[in-house]
Amino acid sequence: MSETRLTLPSPAKLNLMLHILGRRPDGYHELQTIFQFLDYGDEITYAVRDDGVIHLHTEFDGVPHDSNLIVRAAKKLQEQSGCSLGIDIWIEKVLPMGGGIGGGSSNAATTLLGLNHLWQLGWDMDRLAALGLTLGADVPVFVHGHAAFAEGVGEKLTPVEPEEPWYLVLVPQVSVSTAEIFSDPLLTRNTPPIKVRPVPKGNSRNDCLPVVARRYPDVRNALNLLGKFTEAKLTGTGSCVFGGFPSKAEADKVSALLTETLTGFVAKGSNVSMLHRKLQSLL
């Protein structure tokens, strides 16, 4: 009897650095970034249906059912694989939308991997990642599940092994529009590419930070407060601000001070996604 029901984690990611090298003719931006996962995220439950219907039971304000990346990922995989099975899906959501920690992309990747397992499709990672790229530039790194130096629009991945500190992530209550940041005339778009691996220290900035901090006072405030205790960084083009600590105790101590007025969480950095660790345990 094959599995018909499965619950999987859908982890957050951080961009440890983000350099924008230029704008491409198609309007996308050429970039270099380092992705690392957090042992923190959403939880998605899947139950196989035999009638081909794909149904996400959890509702999201302002996101129609068929526009949700989870549903789009499931339908694309169903269409491209010719699978006649369907799926019921429920999600316990903790990752903020517009936070820059990969919520939607992670959910899409977890869905591709989960359904590949439940529907017994036998697709390899490269094939799933290529399908994921049609859903979003950040989906492939979640599919592959290893910390990576990323180039192109974020889809050309080289595995890396950065340190795995404890992070305090602050979550300002604003949703940052990626399109708005990338279209800002003041955005730096001419950072020279890094050719050295691993990335030299001192190259860990995020080119989007000055634009996001200028447009969003709540983000600027979080950066200033966290910056009193450790180097405060912005992840992606989102609102979340993070800093690394050598131990959970130190991260918790600063969290207790700052989360009296700000929302946030403490999580361990991980070079292997907790989704992949869970899938490995099922084999």
Coordinates of C-alpha atoms in Angstrom, one line a residue:
M1 CA 0.0 0.0 0.0
S2 CA 1.5 3.3 -1.0
E3 CA 1.3 6.4 1.2
T4 CA -1.8 8.6 0.6
R5 CA -1.2 11.3 3.2
L6 CA 2.0 13.2 4.1
T7 CA 2.9 16.3 6.2
L8 CA 6.1 18.2 5.2
P9 CA 7.9 21.3 6.4
S10 CA 8.3 24.3 4.1
P11 CA 11.3 26.1 5.3
A12 CA 12.3 29.8 5.2
K13 CA 15.5 31.0 3.5
L14 CA 17.8 33.9 4.0
N15 CA 19.8 35.8 1.4
L16 CA 23.2 36.1 3.1
M17 CA 24.2 38.7 0.4
L18 CA 22.5 40.0 -2.7
H19 CA 24.4 41.8 -5.5
I20 CA 22.6 43.2 -8.5
L21 CA 24.9 43.2 -11.6
G22 CA 22.6 44.7 -14.2
R23 CA 19.2 44.6 -15.9
R24 CA 18.7 42.1 -18.7
P25 CA 16.9 42.8 -22.0
D26 CA 13.9 40.8 -20.7
G27 CA 13.5 43.2 -17.8
Y28 CA 14.8 40.7 -15.1
H29 CA 17.9 41.6 -13.1
E30 CA 21.1 39.6 -13.2
L31 CA 22.2 38.9 -9.6
Q32 CA 24.5 37.0 -7.3
T33 CA 23.3 35.8 -4.0
I34 CA 23.8 33.2 -1.3
F35 CA 20.8 31.2 -0.1
Q36 CA 20.8 29.5 3.2
F37 CA 17.8 27.7 4.9
L38 CA 16.3 28.1 8.3
D39 CA 15.0 25.3 10.5
Y40 CA 11.7 27.2 10.7
G41 CA 8.8 27.4 8.3
D42 CA 5.3 26.5 7.3
E43 CA 3.9 22.9 7.5
I44 CA 1.9 21.5 4.6
T45 CA -0.3 18.4 4.7
Y46 CA -1.2 16.5 1.5
A47 CA -3.9 13.8 1.0
V48 CA -4.1 11.9 -2.3
R49 CA -7.4 12.0 -4.2
D50 CA -8.3 9.6 -7.0
D51 CA -10.6 12.0 -8.9
G52 CA -7.8 14.4 -10.2
V53 CA -9.1 17.4 -8.2
I54 CA -6.6 19.7 -6.7
H55 CA -8.0 21.5 -3.6
L56 CA -6.2 23.8 -1.2
H57 CA -8.4 23.9 1.9
T58 CA -6.6 26.9 3.6
E59 CA -7.7 30.3 2.4
F60 CA -5.4 33.3 1.9
D61 CA -6.7 36.9 2.1
G62 CA -6.4 38.5 -1.3
V63 CA -5.1 35.4 -3.1
P64 CA -7.7 33.5 -5.2
H65 CA -7.5 29.7 -4.9
D66 CA -6.1 29.1 -8.4
S67 CA -3.6 31.9 -8.2
N68 CA -1.9 30.4 -5.1
L69 CA 1.6 29.1 -5.9
I70 CA 0.8 25.8 -4.1
V71 CA -2.1 25.2 -6.4
R72 CA -0.2 26.3 -9.5
A73 CA 2.7 24.0 -8.7
A74 CA 0.4 21.0 -8.2
K75 CA -1.5 21.7 -11.4
K76 CA 1.7 22.2 -13.5
L77 CA 3.1 18.9 -12.1
Q78 CA -0.1 17.1 -12.8
E79 CA -0.3 18.4 -16.4
Q80 CA 3.3 17.8 -17.2
S81 CA 3.4 14.3 -15.7
G82 CA 0.0 13.2 -17.1
C83 CA -0.9 12.1 -13.6
S84 CA -4.6 11.3 -13.1
L85 CA -4.5 11.6 -9.3
G86 CA -5.5 14.7 -7.3
I87 CA -4.6 16.2 -3.9
D88 CA -6.2 17.8 -0.9
I89 CA -3.9 20.4 0.7
W90 CA -3.8 22.1 4.1
I91 CA -1.2 24.6 5.3
E92 CA -0.1 25.9 8.7
K93 CA 1.2 29.3 7.8
V94 CA 3.9 31.0 9.8
L95 CA 6.1 32.6 7.1
P96 CA 5.0 36.2 6.3
M97 CA 4.0 37.2 2.8
G98 CA 6.4 39.8 1.3
G99 CA 9.0 39.1 3.9
G100 CA 11.8 38.1 1.6
I101 CA 12.2 34.7 3.3
G102 CA 10.7 32.7 0.5
G103 CA 7.3 31.7 1.8
G104 CA 5.5 31.2 -1.6
S105 CA 8.5 29.8 -3.4
S106 CA 9.2 27.3 -0.5
N107 CA 5.5 26.3 -0.5
A108 CA 5.7 25.6 -4.3
A109 CA 8.9 23.6 -4.0
T110 CA 7.5 21.5 -1.0
T111 CA 4.4 20.8 -3.1
L112 CA 6.5 19.6 -6.1
L113 CA 8.6 17.4 -4.0
G114 CA 5.7 16.1 -1.9
L115 CA 3.5 15.2 -4.9
N116 CA 6.4 13.7 -6.8
H117 CA 6.7 11.3 -3.7
L118 CA 2.9 10.7 -3.2
W119 CA 2.0 10.4 -6.8
Q120 CA 5.1 8.1 -7.3
L121 CA 6.2 10.1 -10.4
G122 CA 10.0 9.4 -10.1
W123 CA 11.1 12.8 -11.4
D124 CA 14.6 13.8 -10.5
M125 CA 15.6 17.0 -8.8
D126 CA 16.8 18.8 -12.0
R127 CA 13.5 18.1 -13.7
L128 CA 11.5 19.3 -10.7
A129 CA 13.7 22.4 -10.4
A130 CA 13.2 23.3 -14.1
L131 CA 9.4 23.1 -13.6
G132 CA 9.8 25.2 -10.4
L133 CA 11.7 27.9 -12.3
T134 CA 8.5 28.5 -14.4
L135 CA 6.8 29.4 -11.1
G136 CA 9.5 31.7 -9.6
A137 CA 13.2 32.3 -9.6
D138 CA 13.6 31.2 -6.0
V139 CA 11.8 27.8 -6.4
P140 CA 14.8 25.8 -7.7
V141 CA 17.0 26.3 -4.6
F142 CA 14.2 25.0 -2.4
V143 CA 13.8 22.0 -4.7
H144 CA 17.5 21.2 -4.6
G145 CA 17.5 21.8 -0.8
H146 CA 21.2 22.8 -0.3
A147 CA 22.7 26.2 0.6
A148 CA 23.9 27.7 -2.7
F149 CA 25.7 30.6 -4.4
A150 CA 23.2 31.6 -7.0
E151 CA 23.6 33.5 -10.3
G152 CA 21.4 34.5 -13.3
V153 CA 18.0 35.4 -11.9
G154 CA 18.8 33.1 -9.0
E155 CA 18.5 29.8 -10.8
K156 CA 22.2 28.9 -11.5
L157 CA 23.2 27.2 -8.3
T158 CA 26.6 26.2 -6.9
P159 CA 26.4 24.4 -3.5
V160 CA 28.2 26.2 -0.7
E161 CA 28.8 25.6 3.0
P162 CA 28.5 28.8 5.0
E163 CA 28.6 28.8 8.7
E164 CA 25.4 27.8 10.4
P165 CA 24.8 30.3 13.2
W166 CA 21.6 31.0 15.1
Y167 CA 19.6 33.8 13.6
L168 CA 17.3 36.4 15.0
V169 CA 14.8 37.4 12.3
L170 CA 12.7 40.5 12.8
V171 CA 9.4 40.7 10.9
P172 CA 8.3 44.3 10.4
Q173 CA 4.5 44.3 9.7
V174 CA 4.8 45.5 6.1
S175 CA 4.8 43.6 2.8
V176 CA 7.5 44.8 0.4
S177 CA 6.7 44.6 -3.3
T178 CA 9.7 43.0 -5.2
A179 CA 8.6 44.7 -8.5
E180 CA 8.5 48.1 -6.7
I181 CA 12.1 47.7 -5.4
F182 CA 13.5 46.4 -8.7
S183 CA 11.9 49.3 -10.6
D184 CA 13.2 52.0 -8.2
P185 CA 15.5 54.4 -10.2
L186 CA 17.9 54.6 -7.2
L187 CA 18.6 50.8 -7.0
T188 CA 22.2 49.9 -7.5
R189 CA 22.4 47.9 -10.7
N190 CA 26.1 47.8 -11.5
T191 CA 27.9 45.8 -8.8
P192 CA 30.9 44.0 -10.3
P193 CA 30.4 40.2 -10.3
I194 CA 32.3 38.2 -7.6
K195 CA 34.5 35.5 -9.2
V196 CA 36.0 34.0 -6.0
R197 CA 34.5 31.1 -4.1
P198 CA 33.7 31.2 -1.2
V199 CA 32.5 34.8 -1.3
P200 CA 35.2 37.1 0.3
K201 CA 34.2 38.6 3.7
G202 CA 33.1 42.2 3.3
N203 CA 31.0 41.3 0.2
S204 CA 27.9 40.4 2.2
R205 CA 25.8 43.4 1.6
N206 CA 22.3 43.5 0.0
D207 CA 22.0 46.0 -2.8
C208 CA 18.3 46.3 -2.2
L209 CA 18.7 47.5 1.4
P210 CA 19.1 51.2 0.9
V211 CA 16.0 51.3 -1.3
V212 CA 13.8 49.2 1.1
A213 CA 15.1 51.2 4.1
R214 CA 14.2 54.5 2.5
R215 CA 10.7 53.4 1.4
Y216 CA 9.8 51.5 4.6
P217 CA 10.4 53.3 7.9
D218 CA 9.4 50.1 9.8
V219 CA 12.2 48.2 8.1
R220 CA 14.7 51.0 8.8
N221 CA 13.7 50.9 12.5
A222 CA 14.3 47.1 12.7
L223 CA 17.7 47.4 11.0
N224 CA 18.7 50.2 13.5
L225 CA 17.5 48.3 16.6
L226 CA 19.1 44.9 15.6
G227 CA 22.2 46.7 14.5
K228 CA 23.0 47.7 18.1
F229 CA 23.7 44.0 18.8
T230 CA 25.0 42.4 15.6
E231 CA 25.4 43.2 11.9
A232 CA 21.8 43.6 10.7
K233 CA 21.0 42.5 7.2
L234 CA 18.0 42.5 4.9
T235 CA 17.0 39.3 3.2
G236 CA 16.0 39.4 -0.5
T237 CA 13.8 42.3 -1.4
G238 CA 11.5 41.6 1.5
S239 CA 10.8 43.2 4.9
C240 CA 12.6 40.7 7.1
V241 CA 15.8 41.8 8.9
F242 CA 18.2 39.3 10.4
G243 CA 21.4 38.9 12.3
G244 CA 23.6 36.0 13.3
F245 CA 24.6 34.9 16.8
P246 CA 27.0 32.1 17.9
S247 CA 24.5 30.5 20.2
K248 CA 20.7 30.1 20.7
A249 CA 21.0 31.7 24.2
E250 CA 22.5 34.9 22.8
A251 CA 19.9 35.1 20.0
D252 CA 17.1 34.5 22.5
K253 CA 18.5 37.2 24.8
V254 CA 18.4 39.8 22.1
S255 CA 15.0 38.5 20.9
A256 CA 13.6 39.0 24.4
L257 CA 14.6 42.7 24.3
L258 CA 13.5 43.5 20.8
T259 CA 10.3 41.4 20.4
E260 CA 8.6 43.5 23.1
T261 CA 7.9 46.0 20.3
L262 CA 8.7 44.0 17.2
T263 CA 7.6 40.6 15.8
G264 CA 10.3 38.1 15.3
F265 CA 11.7 34.6 15.8
V266 CA 14.9 32.7 16.5
A267 CA 16.0 29.9 14.2
K268 CA 19.1 27.8 13.3
G269 CA 20.7 28.3 10.0
S270 CA 21.0 25.1 8.0
N271 CA 22.8 24.2 4.8
V272 CA 20.5 21.3 4.2
S273 CA 16.8 22.1 4.1
M274 CA 14.7 20.5 6.8
L275 CA 12.3 19.4 3.9
H276 CA 15.0 17.3 2.4
R277 CA 16.0 15.8 5.8
K278 CA 12.3 14.8 6.2
L279 CA 12.1 13.3 2.7
Q280 CA 15.3 11.4 3.3
S281 CA 13.8 9.8 6.4
L282 CA 10.9 8.5 4.3
L283 CA 13.1 6.6 1.9

